[in-house]
Tab-separated table of C-alpha atoms and ligand atoms in Angstrom:
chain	number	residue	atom	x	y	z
S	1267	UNK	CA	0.000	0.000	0.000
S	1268	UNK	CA	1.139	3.644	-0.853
S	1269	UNK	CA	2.373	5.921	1.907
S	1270	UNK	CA	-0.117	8.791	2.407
S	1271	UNK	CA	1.368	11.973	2.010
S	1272	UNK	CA	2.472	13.873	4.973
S	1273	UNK	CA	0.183	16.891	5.626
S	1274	UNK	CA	1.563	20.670	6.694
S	1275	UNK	CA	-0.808	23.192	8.626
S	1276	UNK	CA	0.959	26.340	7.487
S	1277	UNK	CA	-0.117	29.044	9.516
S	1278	UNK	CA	-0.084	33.024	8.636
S	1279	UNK	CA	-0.188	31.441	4.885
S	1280	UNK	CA	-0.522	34.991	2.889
S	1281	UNK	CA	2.266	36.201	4.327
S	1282	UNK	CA	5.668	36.767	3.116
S	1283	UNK	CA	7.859	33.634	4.232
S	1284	UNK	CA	4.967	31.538	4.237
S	1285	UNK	CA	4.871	31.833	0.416
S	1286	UNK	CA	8.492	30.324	0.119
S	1287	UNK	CA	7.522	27.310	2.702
S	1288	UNK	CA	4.308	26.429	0.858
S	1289	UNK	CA	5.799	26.858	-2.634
S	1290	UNK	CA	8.604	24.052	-0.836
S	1291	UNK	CA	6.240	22.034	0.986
S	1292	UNK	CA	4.867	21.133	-2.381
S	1293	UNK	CA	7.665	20.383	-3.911
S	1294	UNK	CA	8.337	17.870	-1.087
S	1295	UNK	CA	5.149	15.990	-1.874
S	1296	UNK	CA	3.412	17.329	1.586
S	1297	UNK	CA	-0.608	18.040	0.823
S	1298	UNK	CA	-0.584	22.013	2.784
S	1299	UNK	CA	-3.511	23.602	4.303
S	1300	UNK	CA	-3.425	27.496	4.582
S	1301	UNK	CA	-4.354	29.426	7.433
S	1302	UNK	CA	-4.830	33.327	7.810
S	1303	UNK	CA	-7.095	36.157	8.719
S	1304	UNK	CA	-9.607	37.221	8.054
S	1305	UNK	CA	-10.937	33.321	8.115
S	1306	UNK	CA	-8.463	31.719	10.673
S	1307	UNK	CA	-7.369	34.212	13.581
S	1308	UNK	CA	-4.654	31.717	15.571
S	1309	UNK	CA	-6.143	33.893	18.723
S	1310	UNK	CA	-8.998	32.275	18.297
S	1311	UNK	CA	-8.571	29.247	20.862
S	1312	UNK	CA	-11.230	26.993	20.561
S	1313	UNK	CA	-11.003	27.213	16.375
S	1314	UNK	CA	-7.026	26.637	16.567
S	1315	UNK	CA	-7.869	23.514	18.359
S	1316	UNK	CA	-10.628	22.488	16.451
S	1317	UNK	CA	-9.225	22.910	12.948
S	1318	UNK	CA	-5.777	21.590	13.939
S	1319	UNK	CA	-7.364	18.305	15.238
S	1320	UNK	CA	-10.046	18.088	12.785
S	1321	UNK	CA	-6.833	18.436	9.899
S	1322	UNK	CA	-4.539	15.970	12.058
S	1323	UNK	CA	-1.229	17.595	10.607
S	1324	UNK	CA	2.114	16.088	11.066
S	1325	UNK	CA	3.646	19.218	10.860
S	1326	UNK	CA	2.293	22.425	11.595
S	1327	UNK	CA	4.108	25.663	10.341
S	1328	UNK	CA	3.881	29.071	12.230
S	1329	UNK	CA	4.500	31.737	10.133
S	1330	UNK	CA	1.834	34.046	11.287
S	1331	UNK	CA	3.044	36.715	13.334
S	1332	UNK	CA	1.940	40.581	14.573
S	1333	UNK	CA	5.536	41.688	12.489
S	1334	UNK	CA	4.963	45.299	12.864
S	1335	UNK	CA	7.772	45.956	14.771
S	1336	UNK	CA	7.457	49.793	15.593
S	1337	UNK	CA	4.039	48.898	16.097
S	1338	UNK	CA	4.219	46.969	18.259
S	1339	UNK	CA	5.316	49.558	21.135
S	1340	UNK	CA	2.183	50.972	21.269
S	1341	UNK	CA	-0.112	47.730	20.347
S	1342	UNK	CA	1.533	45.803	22.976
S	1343	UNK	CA	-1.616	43.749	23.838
S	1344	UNK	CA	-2.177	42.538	20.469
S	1345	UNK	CA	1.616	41.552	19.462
S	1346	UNK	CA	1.646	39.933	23.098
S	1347	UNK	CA	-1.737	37.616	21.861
S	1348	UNK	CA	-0.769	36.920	18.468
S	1349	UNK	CA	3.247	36.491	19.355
S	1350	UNK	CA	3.024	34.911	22.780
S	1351	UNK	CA	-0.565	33.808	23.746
S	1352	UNK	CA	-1.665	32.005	19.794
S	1353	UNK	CA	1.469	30.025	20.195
S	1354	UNK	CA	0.782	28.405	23.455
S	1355	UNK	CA	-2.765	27.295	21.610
S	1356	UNK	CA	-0.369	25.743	18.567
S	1357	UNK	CA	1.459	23.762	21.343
S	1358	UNK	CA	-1.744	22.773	22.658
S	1359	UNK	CA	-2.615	21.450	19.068
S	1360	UNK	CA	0.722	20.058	18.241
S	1361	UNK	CA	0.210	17.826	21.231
S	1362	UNK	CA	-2.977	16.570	20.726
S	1363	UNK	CA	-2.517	15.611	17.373
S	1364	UNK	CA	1.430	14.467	18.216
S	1365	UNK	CA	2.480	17.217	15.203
S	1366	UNK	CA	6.108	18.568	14.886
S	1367	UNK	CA	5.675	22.698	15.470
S	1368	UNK	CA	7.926	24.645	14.119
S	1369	UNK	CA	7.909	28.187	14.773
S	1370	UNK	CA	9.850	31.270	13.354
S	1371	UNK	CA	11.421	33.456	15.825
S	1372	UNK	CA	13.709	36.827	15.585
S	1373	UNK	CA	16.945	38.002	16.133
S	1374	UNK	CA	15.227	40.907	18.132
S	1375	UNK	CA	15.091	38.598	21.124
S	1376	UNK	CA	18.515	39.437	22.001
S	1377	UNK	CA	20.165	43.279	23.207
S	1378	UNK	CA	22.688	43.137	20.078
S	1379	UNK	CA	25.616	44.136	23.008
S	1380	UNK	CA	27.376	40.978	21.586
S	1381	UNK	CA	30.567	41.378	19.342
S	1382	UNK	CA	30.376	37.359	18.297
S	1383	UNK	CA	27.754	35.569	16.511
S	1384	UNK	CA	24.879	34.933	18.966
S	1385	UNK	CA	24.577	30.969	19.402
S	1386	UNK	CA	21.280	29.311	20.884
S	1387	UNK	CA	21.906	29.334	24.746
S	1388	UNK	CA	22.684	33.018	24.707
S	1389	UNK	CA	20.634	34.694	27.300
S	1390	UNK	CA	17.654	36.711	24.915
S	1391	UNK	CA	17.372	40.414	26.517
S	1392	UNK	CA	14.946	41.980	24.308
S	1393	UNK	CA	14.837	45.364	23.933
S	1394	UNK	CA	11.137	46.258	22.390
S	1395	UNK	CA	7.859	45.447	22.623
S	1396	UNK	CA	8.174	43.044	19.728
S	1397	UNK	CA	11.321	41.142	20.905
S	1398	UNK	CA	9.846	40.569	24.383
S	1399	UNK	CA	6.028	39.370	22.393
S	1400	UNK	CA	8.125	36.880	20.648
S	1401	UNK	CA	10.193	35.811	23.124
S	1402	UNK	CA	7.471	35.140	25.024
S	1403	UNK	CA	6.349	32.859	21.604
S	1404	UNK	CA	9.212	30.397	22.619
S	1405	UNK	CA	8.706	30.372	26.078
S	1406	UNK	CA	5.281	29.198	25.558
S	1407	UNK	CA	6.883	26.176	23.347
S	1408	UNK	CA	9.588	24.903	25.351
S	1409	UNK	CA	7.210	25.579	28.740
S	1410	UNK	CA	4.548	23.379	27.455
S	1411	UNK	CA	6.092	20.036	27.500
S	1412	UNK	CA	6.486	18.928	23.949
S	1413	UNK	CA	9.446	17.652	22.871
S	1414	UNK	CA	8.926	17.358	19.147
S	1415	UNK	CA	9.629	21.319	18.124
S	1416	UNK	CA	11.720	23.431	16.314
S	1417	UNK	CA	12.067	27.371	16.904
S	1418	UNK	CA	14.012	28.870	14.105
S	1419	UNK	CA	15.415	32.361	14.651
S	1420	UNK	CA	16.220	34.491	11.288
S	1421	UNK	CA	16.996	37.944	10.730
S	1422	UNK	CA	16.824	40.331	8.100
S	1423	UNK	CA	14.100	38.615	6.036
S	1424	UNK	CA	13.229	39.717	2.244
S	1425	UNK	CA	11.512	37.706	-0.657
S	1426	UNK	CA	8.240	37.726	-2.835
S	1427	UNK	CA	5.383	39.379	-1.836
S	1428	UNK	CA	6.112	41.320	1.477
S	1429	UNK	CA	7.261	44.852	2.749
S	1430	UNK	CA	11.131	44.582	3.076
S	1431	UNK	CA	14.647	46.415	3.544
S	1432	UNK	CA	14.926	45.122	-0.521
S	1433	UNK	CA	12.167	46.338	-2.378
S	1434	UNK	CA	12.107	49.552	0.028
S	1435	UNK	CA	15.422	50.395	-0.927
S	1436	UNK	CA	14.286	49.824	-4.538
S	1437	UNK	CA	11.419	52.401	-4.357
S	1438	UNK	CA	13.396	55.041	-2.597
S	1439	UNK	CA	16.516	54.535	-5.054
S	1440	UNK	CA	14.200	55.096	-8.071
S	1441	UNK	CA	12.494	58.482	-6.513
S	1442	UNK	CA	15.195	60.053	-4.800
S	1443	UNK	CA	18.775	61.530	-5.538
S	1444	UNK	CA	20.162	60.466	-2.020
S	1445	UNK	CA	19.541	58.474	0.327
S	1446	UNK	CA	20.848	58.131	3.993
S	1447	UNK	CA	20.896	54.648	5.547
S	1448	UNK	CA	21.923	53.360	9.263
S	1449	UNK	CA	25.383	51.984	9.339
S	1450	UNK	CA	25.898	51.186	12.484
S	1451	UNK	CA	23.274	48.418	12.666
S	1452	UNK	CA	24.869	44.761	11.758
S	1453	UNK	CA	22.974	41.505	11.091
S	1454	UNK	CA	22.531	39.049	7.744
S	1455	UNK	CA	19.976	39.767	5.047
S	1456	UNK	CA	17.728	35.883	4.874
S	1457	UNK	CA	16.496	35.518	1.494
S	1458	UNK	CA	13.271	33.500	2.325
S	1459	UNK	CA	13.754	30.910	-0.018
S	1460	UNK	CA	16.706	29.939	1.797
S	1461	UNK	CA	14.649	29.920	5.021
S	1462	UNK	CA	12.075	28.099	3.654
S	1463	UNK	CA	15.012	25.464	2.449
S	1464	UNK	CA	16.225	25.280	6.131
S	1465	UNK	CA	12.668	24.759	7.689
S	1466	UNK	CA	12.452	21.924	5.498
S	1467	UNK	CA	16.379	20.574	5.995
S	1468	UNK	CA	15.533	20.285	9.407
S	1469	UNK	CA	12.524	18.544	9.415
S	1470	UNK	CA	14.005	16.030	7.290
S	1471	UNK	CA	16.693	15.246	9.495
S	1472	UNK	CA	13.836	14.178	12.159
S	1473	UNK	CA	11.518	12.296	9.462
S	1474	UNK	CA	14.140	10.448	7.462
S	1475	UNK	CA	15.380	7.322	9.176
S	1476	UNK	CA	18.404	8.543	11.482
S	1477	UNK	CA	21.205	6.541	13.449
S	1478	UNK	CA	20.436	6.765	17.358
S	1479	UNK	CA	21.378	10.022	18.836
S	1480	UNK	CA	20.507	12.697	20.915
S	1481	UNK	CA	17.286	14.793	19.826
S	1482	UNK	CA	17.594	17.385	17.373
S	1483	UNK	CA	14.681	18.980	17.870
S	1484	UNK	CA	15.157	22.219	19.723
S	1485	UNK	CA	16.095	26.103	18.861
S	1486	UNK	CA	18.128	26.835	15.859
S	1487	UNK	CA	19.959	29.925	14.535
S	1488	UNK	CA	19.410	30.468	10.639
S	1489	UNK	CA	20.131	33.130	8.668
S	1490	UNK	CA	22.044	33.721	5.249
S	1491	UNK	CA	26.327	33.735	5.574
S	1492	UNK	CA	28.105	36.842	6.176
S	1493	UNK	CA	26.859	39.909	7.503
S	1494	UNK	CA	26.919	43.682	6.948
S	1495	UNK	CA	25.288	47.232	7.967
S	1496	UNK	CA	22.076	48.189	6.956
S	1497	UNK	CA	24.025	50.699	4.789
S	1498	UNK	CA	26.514	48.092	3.079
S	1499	UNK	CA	23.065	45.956	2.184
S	1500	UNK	CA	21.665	48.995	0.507
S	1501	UNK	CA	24.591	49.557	-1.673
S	1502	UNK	CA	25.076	46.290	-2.807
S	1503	UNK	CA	21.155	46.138	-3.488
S	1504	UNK	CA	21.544	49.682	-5.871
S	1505	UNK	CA	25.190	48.377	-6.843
S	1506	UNK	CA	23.062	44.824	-8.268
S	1507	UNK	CA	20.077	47.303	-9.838
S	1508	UNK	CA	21.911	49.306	-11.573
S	1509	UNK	CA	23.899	46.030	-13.198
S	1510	UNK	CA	20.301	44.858	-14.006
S	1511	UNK	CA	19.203	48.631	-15.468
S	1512	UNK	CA	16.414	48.999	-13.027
S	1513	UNK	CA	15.377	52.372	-12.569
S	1514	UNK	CA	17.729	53.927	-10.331
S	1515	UNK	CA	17.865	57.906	-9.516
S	1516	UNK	CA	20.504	57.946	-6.408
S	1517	UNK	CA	23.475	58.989	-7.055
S	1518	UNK	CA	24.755	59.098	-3.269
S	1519	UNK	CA	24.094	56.631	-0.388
S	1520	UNK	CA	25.200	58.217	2.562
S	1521	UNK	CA	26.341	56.435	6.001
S	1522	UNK	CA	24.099	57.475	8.883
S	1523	UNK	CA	23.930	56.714	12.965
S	1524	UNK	CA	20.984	55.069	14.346
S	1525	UNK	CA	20.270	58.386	16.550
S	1526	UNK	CA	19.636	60.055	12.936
S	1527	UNK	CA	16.722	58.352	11.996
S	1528	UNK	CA	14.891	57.377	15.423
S	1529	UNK	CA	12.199	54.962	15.030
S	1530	UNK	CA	10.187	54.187	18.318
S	1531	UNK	CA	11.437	50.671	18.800
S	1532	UNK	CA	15.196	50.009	19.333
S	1533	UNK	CA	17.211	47.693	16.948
S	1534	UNK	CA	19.839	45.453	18.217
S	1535	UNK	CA	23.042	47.012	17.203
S	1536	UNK	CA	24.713	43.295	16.601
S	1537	UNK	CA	22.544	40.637	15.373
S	1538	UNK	CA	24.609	37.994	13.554
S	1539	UNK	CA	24.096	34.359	14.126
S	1540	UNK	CA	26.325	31.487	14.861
S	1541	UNK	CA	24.446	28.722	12.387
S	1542	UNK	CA	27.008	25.994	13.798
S	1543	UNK	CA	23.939	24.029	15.480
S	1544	UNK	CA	22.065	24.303	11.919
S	1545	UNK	CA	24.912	23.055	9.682
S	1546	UNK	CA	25.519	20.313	11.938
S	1547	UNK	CA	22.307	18.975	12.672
S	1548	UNK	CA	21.545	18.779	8.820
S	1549	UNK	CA	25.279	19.166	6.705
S	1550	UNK	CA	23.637	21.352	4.461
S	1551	UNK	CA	25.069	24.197	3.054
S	1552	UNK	CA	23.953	28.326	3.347
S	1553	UNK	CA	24.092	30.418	0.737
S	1554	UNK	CA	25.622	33.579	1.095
S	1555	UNK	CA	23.987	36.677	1.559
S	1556	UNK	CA	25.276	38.378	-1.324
S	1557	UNK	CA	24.385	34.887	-3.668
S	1558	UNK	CA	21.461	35.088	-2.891
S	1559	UNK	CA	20.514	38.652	-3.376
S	1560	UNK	CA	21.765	38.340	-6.936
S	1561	UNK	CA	19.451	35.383	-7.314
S	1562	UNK	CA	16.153	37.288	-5.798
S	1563	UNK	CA	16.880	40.526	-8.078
S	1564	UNK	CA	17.121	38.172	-11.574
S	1565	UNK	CA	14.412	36.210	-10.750
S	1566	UNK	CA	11.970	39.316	-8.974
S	1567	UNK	CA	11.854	40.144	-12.594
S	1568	UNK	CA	9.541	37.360	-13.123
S	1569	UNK	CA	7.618	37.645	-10.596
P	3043	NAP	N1	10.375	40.137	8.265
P	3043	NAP	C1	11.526	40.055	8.944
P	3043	NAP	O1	12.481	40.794	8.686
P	3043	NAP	C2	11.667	39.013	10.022
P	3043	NAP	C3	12.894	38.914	10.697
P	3043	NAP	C4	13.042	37.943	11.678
P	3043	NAP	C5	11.993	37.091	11.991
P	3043	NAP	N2	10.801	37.228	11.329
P	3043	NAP	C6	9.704	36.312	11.678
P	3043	NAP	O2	9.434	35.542	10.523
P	3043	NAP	C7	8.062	35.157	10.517
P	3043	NAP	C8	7.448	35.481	9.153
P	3043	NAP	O3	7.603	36.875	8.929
P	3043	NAP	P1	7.020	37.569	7.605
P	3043	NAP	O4	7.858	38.774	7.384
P	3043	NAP	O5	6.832	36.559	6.542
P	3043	NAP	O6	5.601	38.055	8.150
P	3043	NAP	P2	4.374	38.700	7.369
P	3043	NAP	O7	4.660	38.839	5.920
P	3043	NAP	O8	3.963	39.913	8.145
P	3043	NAP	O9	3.258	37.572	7.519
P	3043	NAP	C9	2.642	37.305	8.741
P	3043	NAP	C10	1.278	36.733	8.445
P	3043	NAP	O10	0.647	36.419	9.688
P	3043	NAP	C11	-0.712	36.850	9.591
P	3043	NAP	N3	-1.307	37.051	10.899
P	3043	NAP	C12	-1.169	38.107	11.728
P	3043	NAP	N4	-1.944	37.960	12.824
P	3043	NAP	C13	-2.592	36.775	12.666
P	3043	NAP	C14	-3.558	36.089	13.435
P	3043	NAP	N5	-4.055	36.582	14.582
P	3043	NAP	N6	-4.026	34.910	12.986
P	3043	NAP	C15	-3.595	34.395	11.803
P	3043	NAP	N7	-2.683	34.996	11.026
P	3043	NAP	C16	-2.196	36.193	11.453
P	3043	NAP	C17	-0.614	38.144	8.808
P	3043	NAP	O11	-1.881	38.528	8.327
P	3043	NAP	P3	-2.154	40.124	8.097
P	3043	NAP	O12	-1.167	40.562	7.056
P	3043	NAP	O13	-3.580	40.141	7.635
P	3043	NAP	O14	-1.934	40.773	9.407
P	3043	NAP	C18	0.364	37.739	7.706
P	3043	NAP	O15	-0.275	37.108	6.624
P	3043	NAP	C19	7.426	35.869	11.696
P	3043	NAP	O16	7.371	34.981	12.784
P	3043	NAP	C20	8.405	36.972	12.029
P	3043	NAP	O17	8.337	37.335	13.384
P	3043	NAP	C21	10.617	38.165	10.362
């Protein structure tokens, strides 16, 4: 008899890394049921747990999330129910249908006073509204008792279909002669095709047959190789757009300090990952930030 194919609940499904893991779910033979508002509000309790156990997932993907960050400092409430709260009611589902969860989680849940790549037992200290809401996301999963879950923290997320650093910078570059970007921020840009990749790399190395060994379930750093200021990202994005003649106007990108351009919630100043955990758990391979920037500019084109 066949195998039936594995089933995904992918959860905040319109949104912009969701549409890299369902486009790779597919490809991976999983059957993927989409979730968002207005129809499916994960705050709604009683409907999270009915749906989930009426669908009987074996993996459920949380990629909904209140991601306003600035936002968030003055809809605390809200970010706190949808960041923190919801997520406790996916662990709830996750265990009564014995689903893997895996959730996406943010560099913003640590200070940025580091001046190494953050690893995974780092103590978080967030410093805004939004970094404590999601914090408070993982605490809910490794408080409620299951076992089979993985948080992923990224940073610096662009792709398809969603507000970002990438196509901002491409708007402002084609209206304006100058622009002035924060250079004393630090992180890595996360292409979310690559993301999507690493969601998927790690469940595999729980659902193909393994050698005995410790669990690798757990809390994993992810985010594309190298790193670079806010500033250096926006000059290699103009830098790539002007290769690929898109409509450019600036002629000057100027350096600026994160007191010029105050935005109500802070930024960590250091953000960058240590993916050691990731590439050993699954020996595969991350592209580079730059790579893969090239690669979403040629293919945006076609989007
Ligand atoms: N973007 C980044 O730079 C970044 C960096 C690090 C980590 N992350 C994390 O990565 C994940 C994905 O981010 P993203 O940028 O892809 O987010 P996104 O594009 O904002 O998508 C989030 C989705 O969640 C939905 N949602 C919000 N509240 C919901 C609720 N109560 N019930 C059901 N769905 C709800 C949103 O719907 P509406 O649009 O209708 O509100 C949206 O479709 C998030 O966990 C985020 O915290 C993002």
């Amino acid at each position: 008899m066949e195998k039936a194919q594995p089933k995904i609940a992918l959860l905040g499904a319109s949104g912009m890394l969701a549409r890299k893991v369902r486009e790779k779910a597919l490809a991976t033979g999983y059957i993927v049921t989409l979730y968002d508002l207005p129809d499916f509000d994960m705050t709604d309790r009683a409907k999270v747990l009915q749906e989930l156990t009426r669908l009987q997932p074996d993996v459920i993907i949380n990629c909904a999330a209140f991601t306003n960050v600035d936002g968030a400092e003055t809809q605390q409430d809200l970010a706190m129910v949808v960041n923190g709260t919801a997520v406790g009611y996916l662990t709830e589902a996750a265990l009564a249908v014995d689903a893997i969860l895996v959730h996406v989680s943010t560099d913003y849940v640590f200070d940025g006073q580091k001046k190494s790549p953050y690893v995974e037992g780092d103590a978080p200290n967030p410093k805004s509204a939004y970094g404590r809401t999601k914090l408070a996301g993982e605490q809910a999963i490794i408080q409620s008792g299951l076992d089979k879950y993985f948080i992923v923290r990224t940073s610096w997320l662009y792709g398809p279909g969603g507000n970002n650093f990438v196509e901002t910078i491409l708007r402002l570059a084609a209206e304006r002669e100058e622009l002035r970007i924060i250079h004393d921020q630090v992180g890595s840009p996360t292409f979310t095709g690559d993301l999507a990749d690493a969601i998927f790399s790690l469940l595999e190395s729980v659902t193909s047959p393994q050698p005995p060994g410790p669990s690798l379930y757990g809390t994993y750093h992810f985010a594309n190789e190298g790193s670079c200021s806010w500033y250096e990202f926006a000059c290699e994005i103009v830098t790539l757009a002007k290769k690929q003649a898109l409509p450019i106007k600036s002629q000057r990108l100027l350096p600026i300090r994160t007191e010029e351009y105050p935005l109500p919630a802070p930024r960590p100043a250091y953000s960058v990952f240590s993916k050691e955990k990731y590439l050993v758990a699954t020996g595969a391979e991350i592209p580079g930030w730059k790579d893969s920037l090239v690669n979403y500019l040629k293919s945006r084109n076609n989007l």
